[in-house]
Amino acid sequence: MSPLGVDSATVQPMDEFNQTLVSAVHPSDWINPTPADCYDLVVIGAGTAGLVSAAGAAGLQLGLRVALIEKHLMGGDCLNVGCVPSKCIIRSAKLVGELQRGQSLGIDVANPVQVDFAAAMARMRQVRAGISHHDSAQRFRDLGIDVFFGTGSFCDRQTIAVAGQRLRFKKAVIATGARAAHPNIPGLQEVGYLTNETLFSLTTRPQRLAVIGGGPIGCELAQAFRRLGSEVVMLHRGERLLPKGDPEAAALIASVFQQEGIQLEFDAHLERVEATVAGKRLHYRCNGNLQSVTVDEILVGVGRAPNVEGMNLEAAGITYDPTHGICVNDFLQTTNSRVYGAGDICMDWKFTHAADAAARLILKNMFFSPFGLGRLRLSQLVMPSVTFTDPEIAQVGLTATAAAQQGTAIRTITIPLDQVDRAIIDDEALGFVQIHHSPGSDQILGATVVARHGGEILTQLTAAMVGKVGLNKLSGVIHPYPTQSEGIKKAADAYRRALLTPRTRALLRVLTKLS
């Protein structure tokens, strides 16, 4: 560590692309500034929530003094080990899937499709480096923000120490995020394994890959690596993939995975891992039977653990839990009213867009809600989510399972994509649009879209929920033909047809005779 507390950072492999990345998000020659006497806002953590909080406050051009602290790489998980790199390799894998289906579209493609894994990973590193300037230390300094590299630790309720200096603040945001959880499986640590934090440093494709965990990260990467040429086995403790999502969507994705050659092991309880001459052998119990599988690499995707360590939160009067993170109220305030939390450190929604939305909510509550008037609540947000498998699973609001658990009555309209012309034309008819609404009302309570571009289609339904636009109005929206979003119009039309009761039809007959 340098005298000013700025650690050097490396991202493997340290090629030209990763050198560009590091020079932007943790430059080795960075000199921490001299702190101001007092900051209006100090932000700990330069992931999405932290960056939006700092840039948003500075961008108000109200003369606010803002400081931003980051101990590793600016951009956080999203830029470095999350959304950006994962979607890059998912894009490469998606093209493989398209080429493999070429014959059904009249295109003769060499079989099998030749994949250059090293080139796909190099493209990922190039893309990541190319957009890293958005999150760079220099950009945020140019915004008038004091950027400090080092570990931020509270001295008291209004002071944070970093790299030997003290920053006094009026308000603060903790946005230190979360990291990959590490399961306690005998032998796993000794044998070695990958998480999303190390996976993107690979330059050689693992011939055999075990994925532990059937959540969104596990599903996305299992399919991507299978299409890029790895033999993949998924070991999942539950009875179905994506246990927090829609059961029909999960069943559809499981069917796709099996068709693509992914070995699915449900109710799989890992007992130990050992190194053998043939590779890394995982011993697990499945349906009461002891089984084993040997692979070259193991990818662990079993959830996230909040980064609460090393901040001396007790000195600031901030309550936290090692499993769930810092405790916040519905306004995202911690037990120290001057300090707020945003993003993975305190929220169940562990998405980049959720962190962004939380940061915007905090800025409103911190600076534009005098005496607490007009504050926004986290629980009021309408939060969409997308699992970027192929097809994608996009969801917003209630699922049928959640509605049943809450005792909320719903009516459900489902439009299979094989009833949508554009999906048929594109040979992408696997999936559905499903909308839940209140009985006796057109109010949308939730929706699930399973489609190749499900995330894009879902946004229309999310906007409708936020704007309190019901199915009646959606039915009147003209959708260009042919598009896959026409599935939404078909669902809205189905709702209107359901209103045609015998009494309504009798009235309409009278009206037609009078017209």
mmCIF file of C-alpha atoms in Angstrom, residues 143-329:
data_model
loop_
_atom_site.group_PDB
_atom_site.id
_atom_site.type_symbol
_atom_site.label_atom_id
_atom_site.label_comp_id
_atom_site.label_asym_id
_atom_site.label_seq_id
_atom_site.Cartn_x
_atom_site.Cartn_y
_atom_site.Cartn_z
ATOM 1 C CA LEU A 143 -17.701 16.034 -11.780
ATOM 2 C CA GLY A 144 -16.267 17.794 -8.731
ATOM 3 C CA ILE A 145 -16.290 14.718 -6.504
ATOM 4 C CA ASP A 146 -13.357 13.939 -4.178
ATOM 5 C CA VAL A 147 -12.457 10.321 -4.958
ATOM 6 C CA PHE A 148 -10.595 8.371 -2.272
ATOM 7 C CA PHE A 149 -9.194 4.866 -2.727
ATOM 8 C CA GLY A 150 -8.993 2.828 0.456
ATOM 9 C CA THR A 151 -11.209 1.179 3.056
ATOM 10 C CA GLY A 152 -13.758 3.492 4.631
ATOM 11 C CA SER A 153 -14.247 2.976 8.367
ATOM 12 C CA PHE A 154 -16.483 4.951 10.718
ATOM 13 C CA CYS A 155 -14.793 6.790 13.584
ATOM 14 C CA ASP A 156 -18.050 8.075 15.049
ATOM 15 C CA ARG A 157 -21.561 9.007 13.902
ATOM 16 C CA GLN A 158 -20.304 11.772 11.599
ATOM 17 C CA THR A 159 -16.754 10.849 10.641
ATOM 18 C CA ILE A 160 -15.228 8.276 8.292
ATOM 19 C CA ALA A 161 -11.537 7.411 8.103
ATOM 20 C CA VAL A 162 -9.907 6.372 4.820
ATOM 21 C CA ALA A 163 -6.228 5.879 4.031
ATOM 22 C CA GLY A 164 -5.063 7.786 7.087
ATOM 23 C CA GLN A 165 -7.403 10.743 6.582
ATOM 24 C CA ARG A 166 -10.694 11.700 8.234
ATOM 25 C CA LEU A 167 -13.798 12.801 6.374
ATOM 26 C CA ARG A 168 -16.478 14.596 8.365
ATOM 27 C CA PHE A 169 -19.976 14.459 6.844
ATOM 28 C CA LYS A 170 -23.509 15.764 7.172
ATOM 29 C CA LYS A 171 -24.991 12.792 5.307
ATOM 30 C CA ALA A 172 -23.528 9.459 4.184
ATOM 31 C CA VAL A 173 -24.502 6.509 2.009
ATOM 32 C CA ILE A 174 -23.227 2.974 2.514
ATOM 33 C CA ALA A 175 -23.167 1.182 -0.836
ATOM 34 C CA THR A 176 -20.513 -1.485 -0.344
ATOM 35 C CA GLY A 177 -22.544 -4.183 -2.091
ATOM 36 C CA ALA A 178 -22.246 -7.918 -1.655
ATOM 37 C CA ARG A 179 -19.963 -10.738 -2.709
ATOM 38 C CA ALA A 180 -20.440 -14.333 -3.779
ATOM 39 C CA ALA A 181 -21.445 -16.562 -0.888
ATOM 40 C CA HIS A 182 -19.113 -19.476 -0.165
ATOM 41 C CA PRO A 183 -20.799 -22.769 0.772
ATOM 42 C CA ASN A 184 -19.324 -24.837 3.575
ATOM 43 C CA ILE A 185 -18.649 -28.060 1.654
ATOM 44 C CA PRO A 186 -15.791 -30.276 2.875
ATOM 45 C CA GLY A 187 -12.886 -30.190 0.425
ATOM 46 C CA LEU A 188 -14.257 -27.404 -1.773
ATOM 47 C CA GLN A 189 -11.831 -24.757 -0.543
ATOM 48 C CA GLU A 190 -8.855 -27.063 -0.986
ATOM 49 C CA VAL A 191 -9.846 -28.197 -4.477
ATOM 50 C CA GLY A 192 -10.611 -24.661 -5.646
ATOM 51 C CA TYR A 193 -13.637 -23.217 -7.366
ATOM 52 C CA LEU A 194 -14.916 -20.285 -9.394
ATOM 53 C CA THR A 195 -17.489 -17.623 -8.594
ATOM 54 C CA ASN A 196 -18.696 -14.731 -10.724
ATOM 55 C CA GLU A 197 -15.757 -12.800 -9.244
ATOM 56 C CA THR A 198 -13.153 -15.127 -10.807
ATOM 57 C CA LEU A 199 -14.967 -16.743 -13.737
ATOM 58 C CA PHE A 200 -14.309 -13.894 -16.146
ATOM 59 C CA SER A 201 -10.553 -14.276 -15.805
ATOM 60 C CA LEU A 202 -10.705 -17.598 -17.677
ATOM 61 C CA THR A 203 -8.897 -17.760 -20.999
ATOM 62 C CA THR A 204 -9.257 -21.505 -21.554
ATOM 63 C CA ARG A 205 -12.631 -23.219 -21.749
ATOM 64 C CA PRO A 206 -13.239 -25.839 -19.059
ATOM 65 C CA GLN A 207 -14.124 -29.059 -20.839
ATOM 66 C CA ARG A 208 -16.303 -30.158 -17.920
ATOM 67 C CA LEU A 209 -18.041 -27.654 -15.640
ATOM 68 C CA ALA A 210 -20.134 -28.225 -12.527
ATOM 69 C CA VAL A 211 -22.505 -25.413 -11.547
ATOM 70 C CA ILE A 212 -23.626 -25.418 -7.924
ATOM 71 C CA GLY A 213 -26.913 -23.561 -7.552
ATOM 72 C CA GLY A 214 -29.930 -23.177 -9.804
ATOM 73 C CA GLY A 215 -30.633 -19.494 -9.282
ATOM 74 C CA PRO A 216 -30.368 -16.770 -11.946
ATOM 75 C CA ILE A 217 -26.553 -16.595 -12.009
ATOM 76 C CA GLY A 218 -26.170 -20.364 -12.153
ATOM 77 C CA CYS A 219 -28.774 -20.728 -14.901
ATOM 78 C CA GLU A 220 -27.402 -17.928 -17.073
ATOM 79 C CA LEU A 221 -23.820 -19.129 -16.930
ATOM 80 C CA ALA A 222 -24.620 -22.846 -17.182
ATOM 81 C CA GLN A 223 -26.400 -22.298 -20.496
ATOM 82 C CA ALA A 224 -23.725 -19.904 -21.775
ATOM 83 C CA PHE A 225 -20.860 -22.297 -21.065
ATOM 84 C CA ARG A 226 -22.772 -25.249 -22.482
ATOM 85 C CA ARG A 227 -23.274 -23.378 -25.756
ATOM 86 C CA LEU A 228 -19.629 -22.315 -25.745
ATOM 87 C CA GLY A 229 -18.627 -25.969 -25.672
ATOM 88 C CA SER A 230 -18.375 -27.123 -22.054
ATOM 89 C CA GLU A 231 -20.065 -30.231 -20.716
ATOM 90 C CA VAL A 232 -22.218 -28.873 -17.894
ATOM 91 C CA VAL A 233 -23.849 -30.473 -14.872
ATOM 92 C CA MET A 234 -26.036 -28.383 -12.552
ATOM 93 C CA LEU A 235 -26.357 -29.433 -8.914
ATOM 94 C CA HIS A 236 -29.334 -27.774 -7.251
ATOM 95 C CA ARG A 237 -30.683 -28.406 -3.751
ATOM 96 C CA GLY A 238 -34.238 -27.514 -4.706
ATOM 97 C CA GLU A 239 -36.844 -29.379 -6.690
ATOM 98 C CA ARG A 240 -36.824 -26.885 -9.554
ATOM 99 C CA LEU A 241 -34.668 -24.172 -11.060
ATOM 100 C CA LEU A 242 -35.188 -20.509 -10.177
ATOM 101 C CA PRO A 243 -37.166 -21.232 -6.989
ATOM 102 C CA LYS A 244 -38.127 -17.576 -6.457
ATOM 103 C CA GLY A 245 -39.650 -17.225 -9.918
ATOM 104 C CA ASP A 246 -42.640 -18.480 -11.866
ATOM 105 C CA PRO A 247 -42.915 -22.312 -11.814
ATOM 106 C CA GLU A 248 -44.071 -22.513 -15.444
ATOM 107 C CA ALA A 249 -41.132 -20.423 -16.594
ATOM 108 C CA ALA A 250 -38.713 -22.522 -14.549
ATOM 109 C CA ALA A 251 -40.110 -25.744 -16.018
ATOM 110 C CA LEU A 252 -39.750 -24.369 -19.535
ATOM 111 C CA ILE A 253 -36.118 -23.378 -18.958
ATOM 112 C CA ALA A 254 -35.350 -26.772 -17.432
ATOM 113 C CA SER A 255 -36.727 -28.410 -20.565
ATOM 114 C CA VAL A 256 -34.551 -26.165 -22.751
ATOM 115 C CA PHE A 257 -31.481 -26.984 -20.683
ATOM 116 C CA GLN A 258 -32.058 -30.721 -21.001
ATOM 117 C CA GLN A 259 -32.542 -30.404 -24.765
ATOM 118 C CA GLU A 260 -29.244 -28.536 -24.985
ATOM 119 C CA GLY A 261 -27.421 -31.265 -23.085
ATOM 120 C CA ILE A 262 -27.137 -29.769 -19.604
ATOM 121 C CA GLN A 263 -27.312 -32.459 -16.929
ATOM 122 C CA LEU A 264 -29.741 -31.359 -14.220
ATOM 123 C CA GLU A 265 -29.512 -32.863 -10.746
ATOM 124 C CA PHE A 266 -32.322 -31.702 -8.454
ATOM 125 C CA ASP A 267 -32.495 -32.336 -4.708
ATOM 126 C CA ALA A 268 -28.709 -32.638 -4.857
ATOM 127 C CA HIS A 269 -26.921 -32.265 -1.513
ATOM 128 C CA LEU A 270 -23.161 -31.971 -1.802
ATOM 129 C CA GLU A 271 -21.268 -33.957 0.805
ATOM 130 C CA ARG A 272 -17.624 -33.426 -0.186
ATOM 131 C CA VAL A 273 -15.258 -32.540 -2.990
ATOM 132 C CA GLU A 274 -11.882 -34.102 -3.675
ATOM 133 C CA ALA A 275 -9.028 -33.741 -6.153
ATOM 134 C CA THR A 276 -8.310 -36.769 -8.294
ATOM 135 C CA VAL A 277 -6.078 -37.520 -11.247
ATOM 136 C CA ALA A 278 -9.146 -37.281 -13.504
ATOM 137 C CA GLY A 279 -10.243 -33.908 -12.103
ATOM 138 C CA LYS A 280 -12.343 -32.432 -9.320
ATOM 139 C CA ARG A 281 -14.785 -35.019 -8.042
ATOM 140 C CA LEU A 282 -18.017 -33.915 -6.365
ATOM 141 C CA HIS A 283 -19.838 -36.387 -4.144
ATOM 142 C CA TYR A 284 -23.500 -35.645 -3.621
ATOM 143 C CA ARG A 285 -26.643 -37.305 -2.401
ATOM 144 C CA CYS A 286 -29.615 -37.171 -4.757
ATOM 145 C CA ASN A 287 -32.986 -38.637 -3.803
ATOM 146 C CA GLY A 288 -31.211 -40.531 -1.052
ATOM 147 C CA ASN A 289 -28.622 -42.078 -3.376
ATOM 148 C CA LEU A 290 -24.923 -41.239 -3.176
ATOM 149 C CA GLN A 291 -23.558 -40.165 -6.573
ATOM 150 C CA SER A 292 -20.467 -38.433 -7.921
ATOM 151 C CA VAL A 293 -19.341 -36.460 -10.949
ATOM 152 C CA THR A 294 -15.862 -35.439 -12.075
ATOM 153 C CA VAL A 295 -15.214 -32.057 -13.699
ATOM 154 C CA ASP A 296 -12.426 -29.656 -14.554
ATOM 155 C CA GLU A 297 -13.913 -26.570 -12.898
ATOM 156 C CA ILE A 298 -16.602 -25.841 -10.327
ATOM 157 C CA LEU A 299 -18.720 -22.681 -10.482
ATOM 158 C CA VAL A 300 -20.488 -21.726 -7.271
ATOM 159 C CA GLY A 301 -23.623 -19.592 -7.537
ATOM 160 C CA VAL A 302 -25.472 -19.986 -4.242
ATOM 161 C CA GLY A 303 -26.330 -16.418 -3.344
ATOM 162 C CA ARG A 304 -24.689 -13.270 -2.048
ATOM 163 C CA ALA A 305 -23.175 -12.157 1.259
ATOM 164 C CA PRO A 306 -23.247 -8.442 2.234
ATOM 165 C CA ASN A 307 -19.959 -6.545 2.592
ATOM 166 C CA VAL A 308 -20.351 -5.287 6.150
ATOM 167 C CA GLU A 309 -16.889 -6.095 7.441
ATOM 168 C CA GLY A 310 -14.199 -3.530 8.227
ATOM 169 C CA MET A 311 -16.432 -0.438 8.379
ATOM 170 C CA ASN A 312 -16.659 -0.227 12.190
ATOM 171 C CA LEU A 313 -20.402 0.257 11.888
ATOM 172 C CA GLU A 314 -20.832 0.068 15.652
ATOM 173 C CA ALA A 315 -18.974 3.372 16.078
ATOM 174 C CA ALA A 316 -21.608 5.081 13.922
ATOM 175 C CA GLY A 317 -24.543 3.473 15.712
ATOM 176 C CA ILE A 318 -25.507 1.444 12.639
ATOM 177 C CA THR A 319 -27.231 -1.889 13.209
ATOM 178 C CA TYR A 320 -26.395 -4.697 10.798
ATOM 179 C CA ASP A 321 -26.650 -8.430 10.290
ATOM 180 C CA PRO A 322 -23.808 -10.490 8.752
ATOM 181 C CA THR A 323 -26.291 -12.386 6.591
ATOM 182 C CA HIS A 324 -28.760 -9.684 5.550
ATOM 183 C CA GLY A 325 -26.557 -6.588 5.659
ATOM 184 C CA ILE A 326 -27.174 -3.208 7.261
ATOM 185 C CA CYS A 327 -30.628 -2.565 8.651
ATOM 186 C CA VAL A 328 -32.609 0.163 6.908
ATOM 187 C CA ASN A 329 -36.176 1.413 7.110
#
